[in-house]
XYZ file of C-alpha atoms in Angstrom:
775
model
C -201.803 -97.031 126.448
C -204.313 -96.126 123.831
C -202.188 -93.378 122.367
C -199.062 -96.017 122.148
C -201.412 -98.567 120.681
C -202.695 -96.176 117.829
C -198.918 -94.825 117.218
C -197.905 -98.530 117.149
C -200.724 -99.232 114.536
C -199.886 -96.197 112.359
C -196.528 -97.326 112.366
C -197.505 -100.776 110.652
C -199.629 -99.075 108.163
C -197.038 -97.249 107.268
C -194.427 -99.962 106.810
C -196.894 -101.605 104.798
C -197.890 -99.048 102.406
C -195.906 -98.335 99.130
C -193.327 -95.883 99.882
C -194.195 -92.297 99.191
C -191.745 -89.730 97.734
C -189.660 -87.800 100.705
C -191.464 -84.704 100.553
C -195.018 -86.056 99.980
C -194.300 -88.157 103.276
C -193.089 -85.067 105.119
C -196.101 -82.891 103.834
C -198.387 -85.636 105.273
C -196.958 -85.582 108.730
C -197.054 -81.790 108.876
C -200.541 -82.381 107.706
C -201.447 -84.878 110.579
C -200.554 -82.225 113.046
C -202.376 -78.820 111.146
C -205.494 -81.242 111.393
C -205.087 -82.220 114.881
C -205.941 -78.537 116.003
C -208.426 -77.970 113.402
C -210.781 -81.176 114.195
C -209.541 -81.320 118.122
C -212.344 -80.152 120.571
C -210.213 -81.204 123.885
C -207.192 -79.205 124.401
C -206.820 -80.377 127.829
C -205.280 -83.840 126.924
C -201.771 -83.957 126.895
C -199.511 -84.231 124.183
C -198.372 -87.795 125.070
C -201.833 -88.819 124.185
C -201.807 -87.959 120.912
C -199.849 -88.906 117.537
C -197.959 -85.300 117.698
C -194.674 -86.391 118.990
C -194.496 -89.198 116.367
C -194.802 -87.116 113.633
C -192.618 -84.670 114.642
C -189.898 -87.409 114.751
C -191.064 -88.822 111.450
C -190.591 -85.040 110.023
C -187.192 -85.234 111.712
C -185.868 -88.785 110.138
C -187.227 -87.370 106.806
C -185.281 -84.314 107.006
C -181.672 -86.422 107.885
C -182.667 -89.098 105.044
C -183.257 -85.857 102.636
C -179.478 -84.602 103.637
C -177.844 -88.030 103.674
C -179.022 -88.724 99.990
C -178.109 -85.417 98.403
C -174.956 -83.849 98.046
C -172.983 -81.836 100.863
C -174.721 -78.336 101.311
C -177.470 -78.780 98.846
C -181.181 -78.052 100.221
C -184.063 -80.742 99.247
C -187.592 -80.233 99.076
C -188.511 -81.398 102.253
C -185.988 -78.746 103.768
C -187.294 -76.035 101.549
C -190.785 -76.541 102.617
C -190.102 -76.448 106.380
C -188.080 -72.987 105.356
C -190.661 -71.572 102.776
C -194.037 -72.501 105.241
C -192.525 -70.906 108.235
C -192.889 -74.405 110.287
C -190.565 -73.394 112.708
C -192.823 -70.395 113.397
C -195.725 -72.162 113.600
C -194.320 -75.144 116.042
C -193.264 -71.650 118.315
C -196.506 -70.333 118.491
C -197.851 -73.913 119.473
C -194.865 -74.308 122.135
C -195.802 -70.950 123.733
C -199.152 -71.558 123.689
C -198.578 -75.413 125.150
C -201.292 -76.806 123.283
C -201.830 -79.451 124.011
C -200.233 -79.846 127.585
C -196.698 -80.484 126.971
C -196.095 -79.331 123.460
C -193.534 -77.186 124.859
C -191.386 -80.141 125.337
C -192.052 -81.521 122.158
C -191.290 -77.884 120.474
C -187.917 -77.758 122.114
C -187.102 -81.314 121.514
C -187.726 -80.954 117.746
C -185.733 -77.510 117.668
C -182.771 -79.177 119.365
C -182.609 -82.184 117.104
C -182.973 -80.354 114.062
C -180.210 -78.042 114.924
C -178.320 -80.586 116.295
C -178.450 -83.494 113.463
C -178.933 -81.045 110.401
C -175.141 -80.587 109.023
C -176.029 -77.250 106.587
C -176.286 -74.180 107.954
C -179.824 -73.528 109.017
C -179.348 -70.417 111.366
C -178.491 -67.935 108.686
C -181.888 -68.355 107.402
C -184.671 -65.538 108.995
C -187.035 -68.396 109.099
C -184.702 -70.632 111.658
C -182.883 -68.037 113.567
C -186.115 -65.767 114.027
C -188.684 -68.668 115.591
C -185.142 -69.938 117.369
C -184.544 -66.205 119.015
C -188.402 -66.457 120.007
C -187.931 -69.635 121.542
C -185.090 -68.674 123.636
C -187.103 -66.149 125.160
C -189.361 -68.735 126.575
C -186.232 -70.414 128.379
C -185.634 -69.845 131.600
C -188.555 -67.600 132.387
C -190.235 -70.033 135.380
C -187.543 -72.139 137.237
C -188.093 -76.070 138.112
C -190.484 -76.429 135.349
C -190.975 -79.667 133.572
C -189.381 -77.987 130.692
C -185.906 -77.104 131.923
C -184.068 -80.160 130.828
C -185.511 -79.579 127.336
C -184.925 -75.572 127.541
C -180.890 -76.293 128.681
C -180.762 -78.854 125.828
C -181.894 -76.519 122.957
C -179.942 -73.241 124.298
C -176.965 -75.528 124.695
C -177.091 -76.752 120.939
C -177.770 -73.098 119.697
C -174.689 -72.000 121.774
C -172.593 -74.724 120.098
C -173.547 -73.553 116.706
C -172.516 -70.056 117.475
C -169.220 -71.636 118.670
C -168.837 -73.246 115.445
C -169.777 -70.037 113.622
C -168.970 -66.942 115.934
C -170.419 -64.588 112.986
C -174.002 -66.173 113.324
C -174.402 -64.319 116.871
C -175.139 -61.362 114.950
C -178.361 -62.906 114.624
C -179.462 -62.923 118.201
C -178.004 -59.422 119.223
C -181.714 -57.983 118.937
C -182.328 -54.026 118.460
C -185.445 -53.615 120.549
C -187.407 -50.321 119.710
C -190.092 -48.483 121.243
C -193.530 -49.891 121.590
C -196.040 -49.074 119.009
C -199.328 -48.210 120.642
C -202.110 -50.059 120.097
C -205.212 -48.962 117.904
C -208.474 -49.237 119.498
C -208.969 -51.930 116.738
C -206.161 -54.225 117.803
C -207.489 -53.673 121.779
C -210.658 -55.036 120.412
C -209.234 -57.933 118.591
C -207.104 -58.752 121.759
C -210.334 -58.627 123.943
C -211.988 -60.847 121.462
C -208.998 -63.562 121.622
C -209.034 -63.148 125.357
C -212.634 -64.723 125.329
C -212.202 -67.994 123.305
C -210.235 -70.861 124.388
C -206.995 -71.486 123.249
C -207.839 -74.721 121.189
C -210.733 -72.767 119.387
C -208.467 -70.127 118.379
C -206.242 -72.904 116.672
C -209.166 -74.282 114.754
C -210.340 -71.355 113.616
C -206.717 -70.459 112.561
C -205.917 -73.631 111.074
C -208.955 -73.703 109.103
C -208.359 -70.529 107.694
C -204.818 -71.414 106.274
C -205.630 -75.192 106.081
C -205.920 -74.871 102.393
C -202.665 -72.820 101.835
C -200.546 -75.180 104.268
C -201.640 -77.973 102.142
C -199.994 -76.281 98.856
C -196.837 -76.948 98.004
C -195.396 -74.241 95.625
C -192.099 -75.926 94.946
C -190.098 -72.814 95.495
C -186.672 -72.861 96.340
C -185.476 -71.165 99.162
C -181.667 -70.908 99.225
C -179.675 -70.849 102.405
C -177.411 -67.386 102.107
C -175.947 -65.978 104.575
C -176.610 -62.728 104.513
C -177.138 -59.610 106.765
C -180.762 -59.532 108.663
C -181.917 -56.509 106.491
C -181.637 -58.174 103.370
C -183.308 -61.197 104.731
C -185.945 -59.141 106.156
C -186.627 -57.904 102.549
C -186.626 -61.109 101.268
C -189.014 -62.257 103.827
C -191.827 -60.029 102.460
C -191.375 -61.807 99.147
C -192.236 -65.321 101.141
C -195.614 -66.679 101.517
C -197.094 -66.086 105.073
C -197.784 -69.665 105.907
C -200.296 -70.016 108.968
C -199.900 -66.373 109.589
C -203.070 -66.550 111.353
C -202.248 -68.963 113.968
C -199.011 -67.606 114.650
C -200.050 -63.754 115.032
C -202.968 -64.707 117.041
C -201.371 -66.980 119.883
C -198.374 -64.261 119.576
C -200.998 -61.757 120.577
C -202.770 -63.839 122.842
C -199.593 -64.623 124.883
C -198.207 -60.844 124.357
C -196.562 -59.465 127.577
C -197.934 -56.413 128.772
C -195.378 -55.451 131.901
C -193.679 -52.028 130.946
C -190.709 -54.025 131.792
C -190.841 -56.490 128.861
C -191.335 -53.410 126.887
C -188.683 -51.183 127.660
C -186.409 -49.778 125.632
C -182.910 -50.999 125.682
C -180.099 -48.649 123.877
C -177.759 -51.395 123.438
C -180.029 -53.973 121.926
C -181.045 -57.590 123.548
C -179.120 -60.519 124.439
C -181.458 -63.169 125.323
C -179.557 -66.067 125.002
C -177.182 -64.975 127.801
C -180.412 -63.908 129.735
C -182.118 -67.043 129.543
C -178.863 -69.246 130.272
C -178.345 -66.763 133.357
C -182.001 -67.393 134.699
C -181.384 -71.192 134.427
C -178.071 -70.599 136.252
C -180.390 -70.293 139.068
C -182.032 -73.603 138.436
C -182.273 -75.514 142.022
C -180.956 -78.642 139.631
C -177.334 -78.950 139.391
C -176.836 -80.317 136.471
C -179.313 -77.776 134.434
C -177.207 -74.836 136.019
C -173.713 -76.489 135.332
C -175.094 -77.161 131.770
C -176.287 -73.332 131.707
C -173.124 -72.289 133.303
C -171.128 -74.121 130.050
C -173.254 -72.344 127.799
C -172.175 -68.923 128.839
C -168.656 -70.052 128.791
C -169.284 -70.614 124.798
C -170.960 -67.282 124.578
C -168.352 -65.402 126.234
C -165.669 -66.757 124.372
C -166.954 -65.839 120.962
C -164.719 -62.980 119.037
C -167.409 -60.685 117.657
C -167.035 -57.541 119.056
C -170.261 -56.624 119.029
C -171.768 -59.771 121.010
C -168.902 -58.810 123.622
C -170.071 -54.949 123.646
C -174.150 -56.612 123.932
C -173.188 -59.030 126.553
C -171.491 -56.290 128.780
C -173.660 -53.540 128.157
C -177.361 -54.802 127.774
C -177.052 -58.190 129.866
C -176.933 -58.478 133.716
C -174.027 -60.995 133.553
C -171.431 -59.044 135.294
C -173.871 -57.768 137.950
C -175.416 -61.571 138.577
C -171.928 -63.292 138.713
C -170.326 -60.843 141.181
C -173.808 -60.271 143.115
C -173.559 -64.011 143.844
C -170.177 -64.098 144.872
C -171.000 -61.806 147.363
C -173.804 -63.224 148.628
C -171.858 -66.559 148.871
C -169.114 -64.617 150.819
C -171.886 -62.743 153.093
C -173.345 -66.665 153.653
C -169.643 -67.877 155.378
C -169.434 -67.849 159.314
C -167.965 -65.089 160.222
C -165.007 -66.813 161.845
C -163.403 -70.160 160.426
C -160.136 -71.776 161.085
C -157.732 -70.878 158.583
C -156.479 -74.432 158.233
C -159.683 -75.152 157.202
C -160.147 -72.503 154.264
C -156.861 -73.717 153.081
C -157.259 -77.352 153.165
C -160.830 -77.641 151.866
C -161.154 -79.257 148.131
C -163.797 -79.961 145.618
C -163.421 -76.282 144.310
C -164.247 -77.351 140.836
C -166.899 -75.082 139.529
C -168.395 -77.745 137.589
C -168.040 -80.380 140.345
C -169.719 -78.329 143.427
C -171.457 -81.253 145.079
C -171.363 -81.951 148.806
C -172.665 -84.283 151.301
C -172.258 -83.170 154.776
C -173.395 -86.359 156.176
C -170.734 -88.091 154.075
C -167.990 -86.324 154.753
C -165.558 -87.226 157.938
C -163.714 -84.351 158.097
C -166.862 -81.945 157.934
C -166.710 -78.168 159.765
C -169.096 -75.681 160.240
C -169.704 -73.769 157.528
C -167.990 -76.138 154.811
C -170.997 -76.361 152.559
C -171.054 -72.471 152.519
C -167.157 -72.409 151.774
C -167.368 -74.899 148.933
C -170.050 -72.823 147.460
C -168.151 -70.102 147.364
C -164.875 -71.118 146.319
C -166.525 -72.838 143.266
C -168.878 -69.815 142.192
C -165.271 -68.103 142.333
C -163.793 -70.598 140.157
C -166.136 -70.182 137.556
C -165.997 -66.496 137.429
C -161.890 -66.930 137.148
C -162.361 -69.401 134.322
C -164.934 -67.611 132.915
C -163.041 -64.413 132.562
C -160.012 -66.587 131.567
C -161.848 -67.916 128.305
C -163.510 -64.576 127.364
C -162.937 -62.418 124.646
C -161.119 -59.806 125.914
C -163.364 -56.759 126.044
C -165.641 -58.847 127.899
C -162.899 -60.208 130.317
C -161.987 -57.004 131.209
C -165.826 -55.863 131.837
C -166.415 -58.996 134.027
C -163.332 -58.733 136.186
C -164.008 -54.950 136.913
C -167.042 -55.596 138.204
C -165.833 -58.657 140.367
C -163.450 -56.173 141.492
C -165.931 -52.908 142.347
C -168.794 -55.129 143.431
C -167.077 -57.808 145.462
C -163.597 -56.843 146.475
C -164.112 -53.188 146.971
C -167.551 -53.246 147.990
C -167.965 -56.650 150.241
C -164.016 -58.089 151.152
C -162.246 -54.564 151.924
C -164.442 -53.558 154.772
C -163.964 -57.407 156.173
C -160.135 -56.473 155.616
C -159.854 -53.346 157.325
C -161.989 -54.301 160.285
C -160.290 -54.362 164.033
C -161.365 -57.927 164.781
C -158.814 -60.000 165.122
C -160.968 -63.132 164.549
C -162.548 -61.150 161.499
C -159.319 -60.219 160.111
C -157.724 -63.583 160.400
C -160.907 -65.239 158.598
C -161.031 -62.375 155.823
C -157.039 -62.556 155.258
C -157.433 -66.591 154.879
C -160.194 -66.200 152.599
C -157.977 -63.547 150.616
C -155.345 -65.729 151.005
C -157.416 -68.783 148.836
C -158.605 -66.461 146.434
C -155.070 -65.308 145.337
C -153.556 -69.076 145.272
C -156.921 -70.168 143.294
C -157.007 -67.394 140.561
C -155.569 -68.301 137.064
C -157.159 -65.413 134.818
C -154.470 -62.968 133.935
C -157.124 -60.274 133.904
C -158.536 -61.181 137.123
C -154.998 -61.384 138.593
C -154.484 -57.999 137.547
C -157.647 -56.501 139.263
C -156.712 -58.497 142.306
C -153.329 -57.076 142.760
C -154.654 -53.340 141.826
C -157.374 -53.967 144.582
C -154.391 -55.273 147.136
C -151.662 -52.924 146.104
C -153.023 -50.205 144.471
C -151.704 -48.463 141.065
C -149.007 -46.462 142.373
C -145.568 -46.970 140.752
C -143.638 -43.953 141.797
C -140.986 -44.729 144.614
C -142.209 -44.715 148.237
C -141.579 -41.913 151.384
C -142.359 -42.367 154.803
C -144.603 -39.721 154.478
C -147.091 -41.690 151.621
C -146.506 -45.119 152.842
C -150.696 -45.303 153.491
C -151.820 -43.718 150.310
C -153.540 -47.015 149.252
C -155.425 -47.761 153.064
C -155.716 -51.163 152.023
C -152.010 -51.886 150.940
C -150.829 -50.390 154.113
C -152.998 -52.140 156.407
C -151.954 -55.674 155.040
C -148.336 -54.853 155.241
C -148.386 -53.509 158.571
C -150.355 -57.173 159.544
C -146.760 -58.572 158.245
C -146.300 -57.515 161.800
C -148.965 -57.811 163.674
C -149.337 -58.440 167.409
C -150.831 -61.588 166.488
C -148.657 -64.228 165.468
C -151.332 -66.206 163.541
C -152.614 -62.809 161.479
C -148.809 -61.859 160.802
C -148.426 -65.724 159.148
C -151.357 -65.843 156.854
C -150.683 -62.520 155.915
C -146.974 -63.261 154.952
C -148.344 -66.024 153.116
C -150.726 -64.378 151.237
C -147.854 -62.132 149.768
C -145.941 -64.980 149.140
C -148.484 -66.614 146.827
C -148.901 -63.218 145.416
C -145.454 -62.781 144.399
C -145.770 -65.847 142.167
C -148.708 -64.547 140.177
C -147.523 -63.556 136.657
C -148.211 -59.685 136.836
C -145.272 -57.406 136.843
C -146.980 -54.696 138.866
C -146.606 -56.659 141.731
C -142.707 -56.722 142.208
C -142.492 -53.205 140.699
C -145.144 -51.672 143.551
C -143.693 -53.530 146.469
C -140.030 -53.312 145.755
C -138.531 -52.549 142.370
C -139.943 -48.916 142.115
C -137.531 -48.098 145.411
C -134.649 -49.718 143.840
C -134.790 -48.097 140.254
C -132.461 -45.479 141.384
C -129.684 -47.550 143.437
C -129.641 -44.712 145.978
C -129.310 -47.514 148.410
C -125.484 -47.485 147.106
C -122.796 -45.180 147.601
C -120.315 -44.839 144.814
C -116.981 -44.366 146.105
C -113.430 -46.295 145.236
C -112.433 -48.952 147.976
C -110.360 -47.552 150.376
C -107.531 -49.640 153.043
C -110.357 -50.239 155.676
C -112.103 -52.345 153.292
C -109.478 -53.965 152.437
C -108.995 -55.270 156.091
C -112.466 -56.500 156.629
C -112.833 -57.813 153.341
C -109.325 -59.627 152.424
C -108.730 -61.260 148.812
C -112.552 -61.664 148.570
C -113.559 -63.054 152.241
C -114.695 -61.998 155.319
C -111.927 -62.082 158.052
C -111.346 -65.431 159.609
C -113.583 -66.934 156.686
C -112.031 -70.620 155.607
C -111.805 -70.973 151.528
C -114.443 -72.561 149.731
C -112.260 -75.935 148.510
C -111.588 -76.348 152.503
C -115.096 -75.723 153.630
C -116.777 -79.254 154.260
C -120.273 -77.466 153.327
C -119.351 -76.414 150.231
C -118.427 -79.705 148.654
C -121.252 -79.172 146.244
C -118.779 -77.069 143.964
C -116.087 -80.018 143.564
C -116.386 -81.283 139.550
C -118.136 -84.718 140.257
C -120.745 -82.779 141.625
C -121.494 -79.575 139.775
C -124.707 -79.655 138.336
C -124.512 -80.595 134.600
C -127.920 -80.403 133.441
C -128.260 -76.882 131.865
C -132.192 -76.873 131.147
C -132.660 -74.200 133.877
C -130.335 -71.786 132.150
C -132.279 -71.600 128.936
C -135.118 -69.435 130.763
C -132.572 -67.409 132.006
C -132.177 -63.412 131.362
C -129.255 -62.904 129.050
C -126.367 -61.413 130.462
C -124.663 -57.881 129.027
C -121.276 -57.792 128.253
C -120.521 -55.228 131.540
C -122.642 -57.486 133.963
C -120.067 -60.560 133.295
C -117.138 -60.557 135.632
C -113.453 -60.925 134.330
C -113.229 -64.126 136.983
C -116.857 -65.306 137.321
C -115.610 -68.534 139.986
C -114.022 -65.994 142.295
C -116.801 -63.542 142.218
C -119.304 -66.326 143.120
C -116.875 -67.846 145.787
C -117.026 -64.519 147.625
C -120.626 -64.335 147.623
C -121.400 -67.151 148.498
C -118.781 -67.693 151.280
C -120.200 -64.423 152.953
C -123.448 -66.189 153.373
C -122.078 -69.576 154.447
C -119.912 -68.009 157.040
C -122.314 -65.429 158.466
C -123.587 -67.814 161.229
C -120.464 -68.738 163.740
C -119.322 -72.084 163.789
C -120.782 -72.347 167.491
C -124.007 -71.626 166.430
C -124.274 -74.247 163.405
C -125.755 -77.644 163.974
C -126.590 -78.705 160.514
C -123.456 -80.860 159.692
C -124.344 -82.923 162.970
C -127.574 -83.825 160.919
C -127.580 -86.087 157.716
C -129.718 -84.427 155.109
C -129.571 -80.899 155.902
C -126.443 -80.047 153.775
C -126.057 -76.780 151.077
C -126.986 -79.335 148.031
C -130.613 -79.883 149.029
C -131.187 -75.802 148.533
C -128.821 -75.880 145.550
C -131.260 -78.303 143.726
C -134.681 -76.226 144.974
C -133.055 -73.148 143.731
C -132.347 -74.310 140.458
C -136.033 -75.459 140.012
C -137.650 -72.348 141.480
C -135.175 -69.880 139.817
C -136.236 -71.372 136.234
C -139.935 -70.964 137.083
C -139.394 -67.463 138.454
C -137.605 -66.835 135.344
C -140.256 -68.384 133.134
C -142.959 -65.865 134.947
C -140.719 -62.879 134.012
C -139.501 -63.467 130.667
C -142.233 -61.087 129.328
C -141.208 -57.936 131.382
C -138.587 -57.138 129.449
C -136.292 -56.646 132.699
C -132.705 -55.385 132.276
C -129.913 -57.813 132.492
C -127.662 -55.590 133.995
C -128.220 -52.795 136.966
C -128.766 -49.339 135.658
C -125.225 -47.498 135.310
C -124.514 -45.622 138.369
C -123.612 -42.536 136.535
C -127.416 -42.372 135.145
C -128.922 -42.849 138.839
C -129.876 -40.040 141.015
C -127.910 -41.191 144.142
C -128.857 -38.248 146.001
C -132.276 -38.717 146.344
C -132.856 -40.073 149.861
C -133.703 -43.808 149.748
C -136.411 -45.708 151.423
C -136.581 -49.246 150.971
C -140.334 -49.452 151.012
C -143.154 -50.322 153.378
C -143.078 -54.033 152.621
C -139.108 -54.463 152.562
C -139.080 -52.120 155.980
C -141.643 -54.508 157.720
C -139.373 -57.616 156.483
C -136.466 -56.243 157.339
C -137.666 -55.000 160.495
C -139.196 -59.052 161.633
C -135.765 -60.510 160.258
C -134.011 -58.304 162.637
C -136.086 -59.542 165.550
C -135.439 -63.397 164.209
C -133.994 -64.297 167.598
C -136.857 -63.327 169.646
C -139.734 -64.624 167.462
C -141.947 -68.043 167.172
C -140.350 -70.720 164.978
C -143.434 -70.294 162.628
C -143.021 -66.394 161.903
C -139.167 -66.983 161.134
C -139.919 -69.809 158.660
C -142.593 -67.365 156.825
C -140.463 -64.338 156.892
C -137.201 -65.902 155.626
C -139.695 -67.974 153.073
C -141.229 -64.480 151.313
C -137.652 -62.876 151.431
C -136.027 -66.079 149.829
C -138.943 -65.750 147.083
C -137.901 -62.245 146.341
C -133.943 -63.108 145.841
C -135.145 -65.567 143.339
C -136.384 -62.939 140.897
C -133.735 -62.238 137.811
C -133.954 -58.519 138.214
C -130.290 -57.143 138.579
C -131.034 -54.590 141.365
C -133.247 -57.279 143.335
C -130.164 -59.148 143.191
C -127.631 -56.600 144.116
C -129.985 -55.007 147.226
C -130.676 -58.542 148.257
C -127.780 -60.969 147.709
C -124.889 -58.920 146.932
C -122.618 -58.628 150.563
C -120.128 -56.045 148.700
C -122.026 -53.231 147.663
C -121.100 -49.922 149.078
C -124.534 -49.104 151.238
C -125.529 -45.211 151.302
C -125.270 -43.798 154.717
C -128.080 -44.538 156.805
C -129.383 -47.403 154.359
C -129.619 -51.001 154.898
C -129.589 -54.449 153.003
C -130.682 -57.765 153.792
C -126.903 -58.852 154.226
C -126.411 -56.075 156.828
C -129.556 -56.813 158.847
C -128.318 -60.401 159.026
C -124.876 -59.234 159.876
C -126.597 -57.208 162.867
C -128.461 -60.287 164.088
C -125.361 -62.254 163.930
C -123.499 -59.885 166.260
C -125.946 -60.062 168.568
C -126.375 -63.718 168.526
C -122.792 -63.366 169.167
C -123.394 -61.354 172.748
C -125.865 -64.084 173.594
C -124.502 -66.926 173.110
C -121.743 -66.308 175.890
C -124.606 -66.097 178.375
C -126.154 -69.597 177.473
C -124.303 -72.627 178.846
C -124.099 -75.706 176.779
C -125.247 -73.385 173.907
C -124.147 -76.348 171.211
C -125.605 -79.629 172.818
C -129.012 -77.615 173.087
C -128.813 -75.951 169.900
C -128.557 -79.768 168.232
C -131.126 -81.401 170.641
C -133.655 -78.467 169.674
C -132.820 -79.159 165.663
C -133.539 -82.714 166.097
C -136.477 -82.526 167.939
C -137.751 -80.092 165.001
C -136.721 -82.842 162.574
C -138.718 -85.580 164.830
C -135.213 -87.292 165.307
C -135.565 -86.909 168.870
C -138.880 -87.292 170.810
C -140.465 -84.282 172.896
C -138.890 -83.834 176.409
C -138.437 -81.340 178.840
C -138.716 -77.691 177.557
C -135.342 -76.230 176.982
C -134.282 -73.058 178.235
C -134.121 -69.921 175.405
C -135.857 -72.492 172.980
C -137.324 -69.192 170.644
C -133.629 -68.052 170.553
C -132.063 -71.488 169.561
C -134.770 -72.429 166.857
C -134.326 -68.738 165.635
C -130.503 -69.704 165.091
C -131.524 -72.961 163.359
C -133.552 -70.872 161.035
C -130.948 -68.106 160.629
C -128.318 -70.819 159.700
C -130.735 -72.569 157.302
C -131.833 -68.996 155.747
C -128.088 -68.070 155.033
C -127.425 -71.635 153.192
C -130.350 -71.260 151.257
C -129.827 -67.325 150.321
C -125.857 -68.990 149.340
C -127.705 -71.463 147.077
C -129.738 -68.697 145.263
C -127.008 -66.150 144.530
C -124.920 -69.114 143.071
C -127.706 -70.389 140.954
C -128.464 -66.633 139.881
C -124.577 -65.892 139.323
C -123.793 -69.145 137.401
C -127.084 -68.091 135.043
C -125.717 -64.868 134.491
C -122.323 -65.562 133.682
C -123.246 -68.191 130.876
C -123.340 -67.476 127.364
């Protein structure tokens, strides 16, 4: 109360007194601060009981006023005084000693406001960036201190200044030299200093420098944006204000641990280290602010900063080790649905109250923390300078994915496999950084790009294991792994599709080049399967009428340009043949969709248009060809293997009549996603019913033909097949209430999925053909 009264009284006196020139006023306030240390005998009273905060605030106001009264960029006498007399150095020393108690907060606040409120560039000056650098080292030393808030505010304003002028970061990359051995005289001086109280030490130093501090030389100090060496040379010509005070307190608080004096061959980046320490703060707001500061620093384009950040700080290790520890804190078993549906994974909004959450489940707090931190790592890599991004992504791959997740994915426990695969699926869905996506892809699939053989499908053990899990004895594991691959295919990385599919189709050795013979003409007459109806007469193909043809051509703009040899002489006939082949694969007695409204072919057309446009957008930068590789340039003699991934998918597709409904939905979903990619070899192999398959080869169409052949035999053994099929379809759509179990339920559900899948493939084939045939 007394200090407040004194402060009010002082302001009243200043208001009544005649106004002094700004420089005299500025010097007056600084003298008042220095005189406190000379005259005080009690160094235990808190700083709030003194007039120091008021004087510091007045000094700031004077500097701002001076700048406003002058032309832009011109340095006034008050600012020159502050720089010339090393006021920031002295304040740093007082803050480091925290004398009187609470002074560190006042100093941090002064630095923050000075950098934030003054528009002219201050950091290039050695008498600013050197004490700023020293003050940075004090931040984050101890967590949960009363100064944490001021520390993070100070660090963030420095980061903001570096973001405005990235070249300034070079002032904060410190080259640490070997420590100089102390002479016996210096050791004696330290012993003498240690025996004195802080207050008496400061008083002596202030007394020595009092006359000098009070003297204003009036010398102009220009804010030149020069290199460190030049500024260091100029520094030797400047008078050393209160050097005794700064030096004595620095020596008194000299770090003595070997770690503090260790040699860093690449230099130090204390700004990063301090922020990293504060990311561990128990105060969530402080931690988020520290994360934001790091986000600014990693995005700086300066190569020297990127090198120092990745080689001389523990940024990569800390990010990854925390990710690993949060992952290890998760329960060993979690419901995959909980992992998939949990919300609140934005790294800056990681706040959760278990008591307030009506949908809480065991491990939800830990899961949100893990996903939030992964989101932060992802965003950090996304914003980072290229060198930094690669280094951080490599660290995440090596120290987290390979070191922690891979053993979990390779285990034999079904519960463990399911939980770890669900977490991998969530990570794949969530990741957005191209650099981190690529590291995840290489972790899952390996880097191999040569064609696969049956003998070497296990060259990358994790890839082999995950693909095998697509056909696991546990349907839950199969579905989860298939979903993971489905989302992986939608990531913008060309290596995914090449590694899984394209490397095996490159030579087109699934085809047998021969002219059509009479036997082929009997099977396919006029471009149609024997017994097929003409498209114009097919009630399912009314979409091709002029009134319902899609008029919006926007999706074509993202389609690959067709080369002349890829265009057919009669585009309409060609697309009719392909589409009709898929629509007529399932026999009429096994069709049920035309009995239910809203399940027509047109819904698939609309979805195919939208999805194909999206996939074309992903693949635009991959420089894919517009037409298949000419057969005369292909090695058709080489043995064909569709690859491990397609082998498992085709095997599961071949069992569609004997698998659970959910498994069938997921298998067909992955195959339809593959079919959407605008690569001519994928289109030919998955969507062209008329390719001449080489001996022993199979395509998606041939697999479905075999399934239909099996279905035709089974239908004959099931009484009332069509009514049962229609009932099951209506139940699946929720149009009929659940009732008694229908015989052959798995088969009936498989038939329904098969019919819908054929319609979906027909729609994809139509959309892709129409896109490639349009100039």
